[in-house]
XYZ file of N, CA, C and O in Angstrom:
780
model
N 2.204 -0.449 -17.909
C 2.945 -0.068 -17.069
C 4.052 -1.291 -17.589
O 4.204 -2.633 -17.445
N 5.154 -0.658 -17.924
C 6.189 -2.373 -18.227
C 6.608 -2.299 -16.689
O 7.053 -1.191 -16.368
N 7.846 -3.425 -16.686
C 8.635 -3.864 -15.450
C 9.922 -2.538 -15.835
O 10.079 -1.981 -16.966
N 10.398 -2.549 -14.286
C 11.655 -1.689 -14.696
C 12.746 -2.057 -15.126
O 13.118 -3.801 -14.722
N 13.394 -1.540 -15.649
C 14.850 -2.019 -15.956
C 15.865 -1.233 -16.552
O 16.183 -0.263 -17.401
N 16.626 -1.277 -15.153
C 17.411 0.088 -15.170
C 18.976 -0.590 -15.149
O 19.809 -0.256 -14.347
N 19.360 -1.107 -16.653
C 20.310 -1.347 -16.638
C 20.909 -2.982 -15.402
O 22.093 -2.695 -15.261
N 20.069 -3.689 -14.861
C 20.578 -4.374 -14.058
C 20.860 -3.614 -12.460
O 21.330 -4.733 -11.798
N 20.362 -2.590 -12.744
C 20.991 -1.565 -11.031
C 20.457 -1.999 -10.510
O 18.938 -1.488 -10.362
N 20.809 -1.542 -9.232
C 20.117 -1.497 -7.874
C 19.652 -0.032 -7.580
O 20.879 0.747 -7.551
N 18.063 0.403 -7.327
C 18.025 1.786 -7.115
C 18.333 1.560 -5.433
O 17.734 0.748 -4.472
N 19.262 2.390 -4.989
C 19.677 2.786 -3.802
C 18.867 3.761 -2.991
O 18.724 3.785 -1.593
N 18.629 4.822 -3.603
C 17.634 5.956 -3.264
C 16.406 6.490 -4.495
O 16.823 6.292 -5.859
N 15.352 6.629 -3.844
C 14.312 7.500 -4.579
C 14.537 8.569 -4.011
O 13.882 8.842 -2.847
N 14.427 10.082 -4.977
C 13.881 11.357 -4.776
C 12.770 11.498 -5.443
O 12.341 11.308 -6.943
N 11.618 12.461 -5.108
C 10.306 12.616 -5.200
C 10.464 14.334 -5.111
O 10.344 14.798 -3.973
N 10.095 15.326 -6.190
C 9.898 16.342 -6.013
C 8.740 16.947 -6.579
O 8.523 16.539 -7.673
N 8.005 17.912 -5.816
C 6.801 18.344 -5.890
C 6.681 19.968 -5.989
O 7.319 20.408 -5.053
N 5.698 20.599 -6.357
C 5.805 21.871 -6.058
C 3.797 21.577 -6.304
O 3.023 21.065 -5.516
N 3.428 22.919 -6.435
C 1.953 22.671 -6.249
C 1.333 21.648 -6.543
O 1.581 21.805 -8.345
N -0.032 21.054 -6.516
C -0.654 19.979 -6.766
C 0.218 18.784 -6.689
O -0.873 17.183 -6.572
N 0.924 18.611 -5.721
C 1.781 17.607 -6.064
C 1.486 16.745 -4.593
O 1.639 15.192 -4.565
N 0.937 17.290 -3.614
C 0.479 17.008 -2.085
C -0.317 15.907 -2.443
O -0.841 14.219 -1.685
N -1.078 15.900 -2.798
C -2.651 15.068 -3.817
C -1.900 13.763 -3.985
O -2.190 12.339 -3.894
N -1.112 13.840 -4.954
C -0.761 12.994 -5.963
C 0.360 11.850 -4.699
O 0.105 10.546 -4.618
N 1.144 12.770 -3.905
C 1.923 12.153 -2.989
C 1.072 11.044 -1.939
O 1.258 9.900 -1.886
N -0.142 12.050 -1.212
C -1.227 11.242 -0.749
C -1.797 9.817 -1.085
O -2.090 8.939 -0.673
N -1.908 9.934 -2.575
C -2.551 8.700 -3.156
C -1.649 7.603 -3.534
O -1.467 6.681 -3.294
N 0.005 8.035 -3.380
C 0.897 6.802 -3.385
C 1.789 6.461 -2.211
O 1.603 5.019 -1.901
N 0.880 7.116 -1.621
C 2.052 6.225 0.039
C 1.351 5.235 0.804
O 1.982 4.042 1.243
N 0.298 5.027 0.640
C -1.066 4.179 1.186
C -0.477 2.639 0.447
O -0.332 1.554 0.877
N 0.429 2.757 -1.030
C 0.188 1.615 -2.033
C 1.951 1.306 -1.850
O 2.340 0.067 -2.473
N 2.667 1.739 -1.588
C 3.618 1.655 -1.209
C 4.542 0.129 -0.436
O 3.586 0.302 0.983
N 5.008 -0.508 -0.597
C 5.395 -1.714 0.477
C 6.226 -1.067 1.741
O 6.619 -0.206 1.324
N 5.853 -1.639 2.635
C 6.487 -1.223 4.231
C 8.273 -1.696 4.322
O 8.381 -1.294 4.743
N 8.109 -2.750 3.171
C 9.565 -3.298 3.558
C 10.680 -2.564 2.161
O 11.413 -3.322 2.025
N 10.716 -1.271 1.632
C 11.419 -1.408 1.050
C 12.913 -0.728 0.915
O 13.356 -0.880 2.198
N 13.634 -1.325 0.327
C 15.018 -1.739 0.365
C 15.601 -0.584 0.475
O 17.342 -0.617 0.061
N 15.024 0.803 0.061
C 16.085 1.971 -0.162
C 15.286 3.019 0.609
O 13.984 2.505 1.220
N 15.617 4.330 1.126
C 14.379 4.915 1.670
C 14.448 5.977 0.604
O 14.912 6.178 -0.875
N 13.362 6.422 0.651
C 12.895 7.963 0.110
C 12.821 9.239 0.797
O 12.673 9.767 1.447
N 12.933 10.098 -0.582
C 13.173 11.361 0.050
C 12.146 12.340 -0.617
O 12.297 12.420 -1.772
N 11.175 12.973 -0.413
C 10.281 14.045 -0.426
C 11.148 15.432 -0.423
O 11.387 15.918 0.502
N 11.137 16.141 -1.471
C 11.165 17.008 -1.526
C 10.439 17.774 -1.993
O 10.216 18.043 -2.913
N 9.404 18.655 -1.074
C 8.503 19.357 -1.619
C 8.500 20.844 -0.761
O 8.574 21.562 -0.280
N 7.953 21.929 -2.209
C 7.746 23.506 -2.043
C 6.953 23.335 -1.399
O 5.578 22.620 -1.242
N 6.955 24.138 -0.399
C 5.836 24.600 0.768
C 6.667 25.820 1.487
O 7.638 26.732 1.289
N 5.674 26.964 2.397
C 6.125 27.962 2.974
C 6.551 27.725 4.278
O 5.984 26.732 4.642
N 7.697 28.508 4.148
C 8.467 28.638 6.064
C 7.357 28.058 6.689
O 6.236 29.282 6.878
N 7.616 27.667 7.830
C 6.639 27.379 9.071
C 6.784 26.125 9.955
O 7.329 25.435 9.632
N 7.917 26.740 11.364
C 8.415 26.177 12.411
C 7.336 25.046 12.862
O 7.777 24.204 13.205
N 5.900 25.079 12.446
C 4.953 24.577 13.294
C 4.474 23.611 12.461
O 3.051 22.843 12.551
N 5.022 23.432 11.422
C 4.224 22.327 9.736
C 4.563 20.907 10.887
O 4.659 20.365 10.772
N 3.411 20.440 10.169
C 2.841 18.675 10.616
C 2.552 18.267 9.536
O 2.155 17.116 9.320
N 3.373 18.516 8.229
C 3.503 17.951 7.163
C 3.605 16.148 6.948
O 3.272 15.492 6.625
N 4.720 16.378 7.914
C 5.196 14.798 8.354
C 4.434 13.994 8.966
O 3.888 13.019 8.713
N 3.514 14.445 9.773
C 2.005 13.784 10.345
C 1.404 13.515 9.532
O 0.733 12.355 9.707
N 1.152 14.447 8.810
C 0.094 13.806 7.862
C 0.294 12.770 6.966
O -0.187 12.121 6.346
N 1.577 13.121 6.621
C 2.505 11.946 5.263
C 2.670 10.359 6.268
O 1.867 9.169 5.578
N 2.740 10.792 7.578
C 2.580 9.671 8.324
C 1.354 8.617 8.389
O 1.414 7.830 7.916
N 0.331 9.116 7.941
C -0.967 8.919 8.215
C -1.517 8.520 7.746
O -2.424 7.807 7.172
N -0.869 8.364 6.349
C -0.967 8.017 5.029
C -0.176 7.077 4.562
O -0.190 6.119 3.686
N 0.831 6.627 5.673
C 2.530 5.540 5.205
C 2.097 4.185 5.593
O 1.688 4.214 7.199
N 2.344 3.335 5.599
C 2.641 2.130 5.729
C 3.550 2.073 6.283
O 4.819 1.268 7.144
N 4.956 3.085 6.135
C 6.770 3.014 6.923
C 6.796 4.111 7.467
O 6.105 5.178 7.815
N 7.357 4.435 8.415
C 7.897 5.595 9.102
C 8.120 6.705 8.522
O 8.698 6.611 7.225
N 7.859 7.706 8.635
C 7.533 8.848 7.941
C 8.655 10.010 9.022
O 7.873 10.284 9.873
N 9.646 10.741 8.661
C 10.771 11.765 9.336
C 10.787 12.548 8.733
O 10.930 12.728 7.407
N 10.960 13.612 9.057
C 11.235 15.521 8.762
C 12.955 14.878 8.776
O 13.425 14.575 9.743
N 13.690 15.436 7.874
C 15.447 15.068 7.963
C 15.796 16.466 8.626
O 15.394 17.307 8.275
N 16.831 15.374 9.562
C 17.957 16.384 9.968
C 19.174 16.486 9.076
O 19.685 15.802 9.089
N 19.634 18.029 10.223
C 21.050 18.212 9.916
C 22.366 16.811 10.315
O 21.818 16.310 11.608
N 22.872 16.209 9.744
C 23.731 15.112 9.838
C 22.942 13.522 10.041
O 23.384 12.973 10.536
N 21.750 13.727 9.657
C 20.670 12.531 10.046
C 21.331 11.261 9.242
O 21.549 11.427 7.848
N 21.756 10.130 9.828
C 21.523 9.017 8.970
C 20.536 8.771 8.314
O 19.224 7.844 9.130
N 20.525 8.072 6.952
C 18.889 7.352 6.141
C 18.760 6.451 6.168
O 20.098 5.551 5.882
N 17.681 5.745 6.191
C 17.700 4.378 6.601
C 16.596 3.943 5.702
O 15.768 4.624 5.318
N 16.973 2.838 5.268
C 16.099 1.764 4.001
C 15.007 1.547 4.777
O 13.984 1.091 5.874
N 13.501 2.376 3.905
C 12.335 1.508 4.147
C 11.576 2.968 5.103
O 10.859 2.659 5.766
N 12.404 3.869 5.275
C 11.818 4.740 5.776
C 11.568 6.154 4.564
O 12.957 6.314 3.599
N 10.633 6.681 5.071
C 10.496 8.210 4.210
C 10.867 8.955 4.475
O 10.274 9.933 6.046
N 11.618 10.121 4.095
C 12.059 11.455 4.540
C 11.272 12.518 3.837
O 11.250 12.591 2.719
N 10.995 13.478 4.806
C 10.263 14.779 4.162
C 11.722 16.598 4.196
O 12.292 16.021 5.379
N 12.268 16.859 3.425
C 12.984 17.972 3.445
C 12.565 18.703 4.374
O 11.109 19.121 3.536
N 12.665 19.454 5.409
C 12.171 20.255 5.934
C 12.369 21.804 5.035
O 12.477 21.863 4.453
N 11.066 22.287 5.571
C 10.854 24.155 4.664
C 12.187 24.757 5.019
O 12.448 24.812 6.222
N 12.575 25.932 3.977
C 13.487 26.514 4.458
C 14.721 26.242 4.572
O 15.667 26.710 5.156
N 15.050 25.236 4.325
C 16.377 24.885 4.063
C 16.923 23.801 2.965
O 15.414 22.877 2.896
N 17.806 23.858 2.158
C 17.879 22.846 1.212
C 18.517 21.639 1.892
O 19.309 21.688 2.733
N 18.414 20.559 1.207
C 19.067 19.007 1.548
C 20.258 18.267 0.680
O 19.936 18.531 -0.272
N 21.315 18.208 1.445
C 22.742 17.905 0.426
C 23.065 16.178 0.666
O 22.713 16.335 2.512
N 23.401 15.404 -0.309
C 24.234 14.701 0.454
C 25.586 14.437 0.549
O 26.394 14.902 -0.696
N 25.826 13.799 2.078
C 27.255 13.664 2.347
C 28.032 12.829 1.743
O 28.975 12.453 1.273
N 27.261 11.145 1.691
C 27.684 9.895 1.697
C 26.384 9.553 1.444
O 24.907 9.694 0.923
N 26.042 7.802 1.178
C 24.711 7.213 0.644
C 23.609 7.581 1.743
O 22.729 6.807 1.814
N 24.072 7.446 2.835
C 23.604 7.726 4.456
C 23.322 8.924 4.874
O 22.291 9.390 5.665
N 24.461 10.143 4.666
C 23.988 11.011 5.766
C 23.781 12.400 4.811
O 24.696 12.407 3.624
N 23.010 12.873 5.006
C 22.652 14.170 5.087
C 22.485 15.392 5.706
O 22.976 15.492 6.637
N 22.445 16.366 5.309
C 23.061 18.170 5.696
C 22.319 18.619 4.935
O 21.496 18.570 3.845
N 21.959 19.721 6.423
C 21.048 20.376 5.587
C 21.616 22.186 5.450
O 22.312 22.433 6.025
N 20.837 23.191 4.505
C 22.214 23.945 4.015
C 20.832 24.950 4.182
O 19.732 24.985 3.356
N 20.977 26.354 4.513
C 20.121 27.830 4.444
C 20.528 28.456 3.456
O 20.184 29.479 3.695
N 21.307 27.996 2.435
C 22.032 29.143 1.388
C 20.611 29.689 0.647
O 19.466 29.266 0.934
N 21.104 30.416 -0.329
C 19.867 31.683 -1.248
C 18.910 30.503 -1.223
O 19.728 29.473 -2.048
N 17.726 31.015 -1.865
C 16.901 30.260 -2.733
C 17.386 30.408 -4.253
O 18.095 30.955 -5.098
N 16.758 28.549 -4.570
C 16.667 28.730 -6.129
C 15.717 28.351 -6.616
O 14.780 27.821 -6.404
N 15.286 28.984 -7.967
C 14.337 29.077 -8.542
C 12.852 29.403 -7.588
O 11.879 28.911 -7.280
N 13.436 30.372 -6.154
C 12.555 31.236 -5.801
C 12.271 29.979 -4.769
O 10.805 30.012 -3.339
N 13.359 29.313 -4.737
C 12.242 27.609 -3.618
C 13.529 27.247 -2.540
O 14.923 26.834 -3.287
N 13.202 26.823 -1.375
C 14.209 26.343 -0.553
C 13.192 25.423 0.391
O 12.668 26.078 1.496
N 13.649 24.472 0.338
C 14.394 23.511 -0.485
C 14.181 23.457 -1.860
O 12.647 23.738 -2.185
N 14.976 23.676 -2.441
C 15.340 23.231 -4.049
C 15.277 22.255 -4.328
O 16.526 21.004 -4.048
N 14.531 21.420 -5.451
C 14.382 19.915 -5.878
C 16.278 20.365 -6.547
O 16.722 19.500 -6.797
N 15.872 21.033 -7.314
C 17.250 20.625 -7.932
C 18.986 21.079 -7.757
O 19.366 20.105 -7.402
N 18.649 21.714 -6.163
C 19.893 21.060 -5.366
C 19.809 19.573 -4.670
O 20.865 19.136 -4.806
N 18.772 19.046 -4.174
C 18.930 17.694 -3.732
C 18.971 16.590 -5.062
O 19.736 15.538 -5.121
N 18.338 17.066 -6.164
C 18.509 15.855 -7.218
C 20.456 16.308 -7.746
O 20.775 15.020 -7.847
N 20.618 16.950 -7.687
C 22.091 17.246 -8.242
C 22.782 16.408 -7.084
O 24.011 15.739 -7.402
N 22.996 16.716 -5.906
C 23.758 16.473 -4.553
C 23.422 14.961 -4.971
O 24.377 14.331 -4.822
N 22.360 14.176 -4.725
C 22.262 12.940 -5.104
C 23.045 12.049 -5.556
O 23.685 11.057 -5.835
N 22.671 12.888 -7.475
C 23.057 12.118 -8.181
C 24.844 12.166 -8.198
O 25.419 10.945 -8.935
N 25.583 12.983 -7.614
C 26.937 12.954 -7.665
C 27.471 11.562 -7.037
O 28.074 10.899 -6.962
N 26.293 11.140 -5.840
C 26.794 10.854 -4.529
C 26.131 8.875 -5.721
O 27.047 8.112 -5.001
N 24.927 8.814 -5.866
C 24.886 7.808 -6.167
C 24.844 7.148 -7.827
O 24.964 5.989 -7.803
N 24.918 8.366 -8.015
C 25.077 7.805 -10.127
C 23.737 7.017 -10.383
O 22.783 7.421 -10.358
N 24.045 6.053 -10.913
C 23.110 5.222 -11.863
C 22.223 4.028 -10.833
O 21.386 3.565 -11.218
N 22.667 4.311 -9.252
C 21.748 4.007 -8.191
C 20.324 4.828 -7.954
O 19.920 4.335 -7.141
N 20.080 5.721 -8.844
C 19.405 6.780 -8.068
C 18.070 6.875 -9.040
O 18.081 6.652 -10.367
N 17.582 6.975 -8.378
C 15.745 7.172 -9.007
C 15.238 8.725 -9.059
O 15.085 8.623 -7.800
N 14.973 9.608 -9.628
C 14.619 10.906 -9.182
C 13.315 10.959 -10.419
O 12.652 10.635 -11.210
N 12.015 11.351 -9.219
C 10.706 11.774 -9.782
C 10.139 13.027 -9.326
O 10.181 13.795 -8.333
N 10.004 13.268 -10.388
C 9.325 14.975 -10.550
C 7.518 15.179 -10.726
O 7.387 14.510 -11.610
N 7.188 15.725 -10.289
C 6.104 15.889 -9.947
C 5.214 16.959 -10.785
O 5.831 17.520 -11.143
N 3.951 17.113 -10.162
C 2.957 18.328 -10.331
C 3.935 19.882 -9.819
O 4.582 19.880 -8.766
N 3.268 21.282 -10.432
C 4.174 22.375 -10.386
C 4.504 23.393 -10.853
O 4.249 22.997 -11.811
N 4.555 24.243 -10.328
C 4.232 25.470 -11.114
C 5.501 26.575 -11.873
O 4.944 27.492 -12.460
N 6.674 26.013 -10.919
C 7.777 26.351 -11.858
C 8.684 25.021 -12.107
O 8.531 24.040 -12.455
N 10.148 25.448 -12.806
C 10.701 25.054 -13.032
C 12.363 24.136 -12.436
O 13.101 23.682 -13.156
N 11.912 24.233 -10.858
C 12.961 23.463 -10.287
C 12.544 21.969 -10.252
O 11.200 21.498 -10.376
N 13.787 21.323 -10.827
C 13.906 20.191 -10.767
C 14.001 20.108 -12.514
O 14.666 18.676 -12.781
N 13.904 20.542 -13.230
C 14.042 20.199 -14.923
C 15.941 20.039 -14.786
O 16.559 19.068 -15.217
N 16.558 20.819 -14.226
C 18.451 20.931 -14.214
C 18.589 19.929 -13.462
O 19.737 19.241 -13.831
N 18.302 19.465 -12.596
C 18.547 18.556 -11.757
C 18.093 16.952 -12.157
O 19.130 16.120 -12.017
N 17.179 16.613 -13.239
C 17.046 15.517 -13.411
C 18.193 15.755 -14.717
O 18.376 14.313 -14.922
N 18.285 16.124 -15.306
C 19.367 16.336 -16.158
C 20.648 15.679 -15.780
O 21.582 15.205 -15.989
N 20.943 16.276 -14.946
C 22.452 15.791 -13.489
C 21.930 14.575 -13.644
O 23.223 13.869 -13.297
N 20.812 14.115 -13.181
C 20.447 12.548 -12.617
C 21.080 11.736 -14.211
O 21.560 10.772 -14.024
N 20.315 12.050 -15.496
C 20.500 11.739 -16.343
C 22.313 11.635 -16.670
O 22.417 10.285 -17.166
N 22.512 12.436 -16.342
C 24.263 12.666 -16.977
C 25.024 11.461 -16.413
O 25.671 10.842 -16.446
N 24.620 10.954 -14.917
C 24.822 10.150 -14.062
C 24.271 8.885 -13.937
O 24.443 7.875 -13.451
N 23.670 8.617 -15.232
C 23.423 7.225 -15.153
C 22.033 6.990 -14.574
O 21.584 5.785 -14.531
N 21.502 7.957 -13.843
C 20.170 7.650 -12.831
C 18.532 7.161 -13.878
O 18.515 7.787 -14.940
N 18.207 7.056 -13.311
C 16.578 7.192 -13.763
C 15.831 8.094 -13.322
O 15.416 8.357 -12.638
N 14.892 8.387 -14.730
C 14.139 9.948 -14.520
C 12.698 9.503 -14.733
O 12.096 8.541 -15.474
N 11.521 10.218 -13.780
C 10.267 9.334 -13.585
C 10.035 10.953 -13.474
O 9.870 11.675 -12.730
N 8.783 10.972 -14.079
C 7.708 12.158 -14.086
C 6.512 11.620 -14.378
O 6.309 11.437 -15.302
N 5.467 12.794 -13.667
C 3.890 12.431 -13.906
C 3.841 12.768 -15.061
O 4.136 13.850 -15.762
N 2.734 12.302 -15.573
C 2.035 12.473 -16.927
C 1.128 13.621 -16.489
O 0.504 13.952 -15.899
N 2.124 15.132 -17.661
C 1.272 16.404 -17.349
C -0.484 16.268 -17.436
O -1.240 17.124 -16.732
N -0.704 15.358 -18.539
C -2.130 15.253 -18.284
C -2.575 15.267 -16.796
O -4.160 15.046 -16.744
N -2.307 14.688 -16.372
C -2.774 13.883 -14.706
C -2.346 15.700 -13.744
O -3.234 14.869 -12.764
N -1.666 15.856 -13.981
C -1.078 17.005 -12.851
C -1.728 18.469 -13.093
O -2.327 18.822 -13.915
N -2.187 18.782 -11.455
C -3.433 19.278 -10.661
C -2.559 21.262 -11.718
O -3.517 21.750 -12.408
N -1.315 21.102 -11.672
C -0.077 22.403 -12.450
C 0.441 21.260 -13.709
O 1.799 20.842 -12.656
N 0.516 21.528 -14.767
C 0.967 20.556 -15.468
C 2.568 21.209 -16.133
O 3.617 20.580 -16.626
N 3.040 22.506 -15.554
C 4.530 22.835 -16.109
C 5.123 22.566 -15.348
O 6.417 21.950 -16.358
N 5.486 22.334 -14.363
C 7.139 21.245 -13.967
C 6.841 19.883 -15.062
O 8.016 20.044 -15.678
N 6.059 19.006 -14.574
C 6.753 17.919 -15.484
C 6.351 18.070 -17.066
O 7.205 17.401 -17.662
N 6.007 19.120 -17.600
C 5.564 19.549 -19.072
C 7.292 19.988 -19.644
O 7.863 19.223 -20.258
N 7.981 20.356 -18.593
C 8.882 21.419 -18.603
C 10.145 19.965 -18.388
O 11.199 20.057 -19.670
N 10.180 19.103 -17.774
C 10.462 17.978 -17.616
C 10.664 17.549 -18.932
O 12.336 16.937 -19.305
N 10.087 17.105 -19.291
C 9.775 16.477 -20.636
C 10.083 16.875 -22.384
O 10.849 16.345 -22.526
N 10.097 18.432 -21.465
C 10.779 19.128 -22.718
C 12.224 19.149 -22.805
O 12.979 19.288 -23.722
N 12.718 19.365 -21.594
C 14.138 19.440 -21.309
C 15.221 18.073 -20.590
O 16.451 18.789 -20.897
N 14.654 16.540 -20.874
C 15.132 15.871 -20.693
C 14.771 14.723 -21.869
O 13.174 14.199 -22.153
N 15.776 13.415 -21.971
C 15.130 12.129 -21.843
C 14.624 11.463 -20.964
O 15.459 11.175 -19.885
N 13.351 11.574 -20.816
C 12.756 11.000 -19.083
C 12.578 9.145 -19.600
O 12.059 8.846 -20.521
N 13.038 8.664 -18.264
C 12.589 7.286 -18.803
C 11.353 6.418 -18.888
O 10.789 5.842 -19.640
N 10.541 7.421 -17.897
C 9.246 6.921 -17.503
C 8.045 7.804 -17.111
O 8.936 8.696 -16.604
N 6.913 7.962 -18.130
C 5.805 8.919 -17.496
C 5.065 8.357 -17.021
O 3.992 7.428 -17.609
N 4.204 8.625 -15.734
C 3.504 7.816 -14.951
C 2.152 8.344 -14.770
O 2.159 9.469 -14.045
N 1.013 8.459 -14.499
C -0.015 8.412 -13.881
C 0.176 8.145 -12.912
O 0.804 7.189 -11.475
N -0.562 9.029 -11.515
C -0.338 9.053 -10.078
C -0.983 7.373 -9.637
O -0.306 7.147 -8.728
N -2.213 6.661 -10.294
C -2.400 5.437 -10.099
C -1.516 4.457 -10.122
O -0.855 3.068 -9.397
N -0.243 4.782 -11.041
C 0.996 3.595 -11.690
C 1.790 3.824 -10.612
O 3.038 2.982 -10.845
N 2.331 4.834 -10.636
C 3.151 5.381 -9.322
C 3.924 3.956 -7.902
O 4.985 4.010 -8.189
N 3.055 3.981 -6.863
C 3.515 3.074 -5.773
C 3.665 2.058 -7.120
O 4.805 1.121 -6.165
N 2.947 1.475 -7.387
C 3.324 0.387 -7.889
C 4.593 0.081 -8.750
O 5.494 -0.659 -8.618
N 4.901 1.005 -9.236
C 6.073 1.144 -10.176
C 7.684 1.435 -9.297
O 8.059 0.482 -9.323
N 7.070 1.756 -8.402
C 8.156 2.118 -7.399
C 8.660 0.899 -6.402
O 9.771 0.612 -6.202
N 7.397 0.184 -5.863
C 7.576 -1.249 -5.887
C 8.310 -2.088 -6.267
O 9.470 -2.814 -5.701
N 8.844 -1.581 -7.483
C 9.363 -2.928 -8.816
C 10.928 -2.954 -8.096
O 11.622 -3.609 -8.673
N 11.214 -1.474 -7.744
C 13.110 -1.316 -7.157
C 13.175 -2.204 -6.344
O 14.270 -2.434 -6.121
N 12.368 -2.242 -5.212
C 12.528 -3.480 -4.452
C 13.128 -4.568 -4.472
O 13.266 -5.342 -5.321
N 14.423 -4.820 -3.950
C 15.553 -6.272 -3.705
C 15.721 -6.904 -2.312
O 15.605 -6.523 -1.486
């Protein structure tokens, strides 16, 4: 695996988008992430609306860092992992402040990976890294294009390692991806962003 050379830019935000088959990858990555990351991580995961979801608790059990479900007007902190709540889109108001939105679904999804990727790209430009994992639809593919146009770093799960390869395969076909990663490489790669 190559060292991260992102034009000398500091990564201030990492977004991870995933759908079917991605939870297993996230659970494998979390225990190996540094606990002192110098940026927040935001996870946009397709799932059914469930007011009693305990997904954030599950993720916390695998993580060395705090895991919180993102809330409306929440201020994001470095070294914390945030999960977008089910049935809401998440938008960035600035580098720290996020808001939740319940407008119509995009790609049959809410939260939509495309919505958060595009919103973050507007705020973070080339200080953003976006990672797309396993999934059965094309959500995230357009968002990655926008991240790339703004100078951000594109990371995609190797489709051959994905439980459902459609999403990462579409990402590779429609974007100039910077790095294609296998699940066991992801945490080490992300840890290199730390400054």
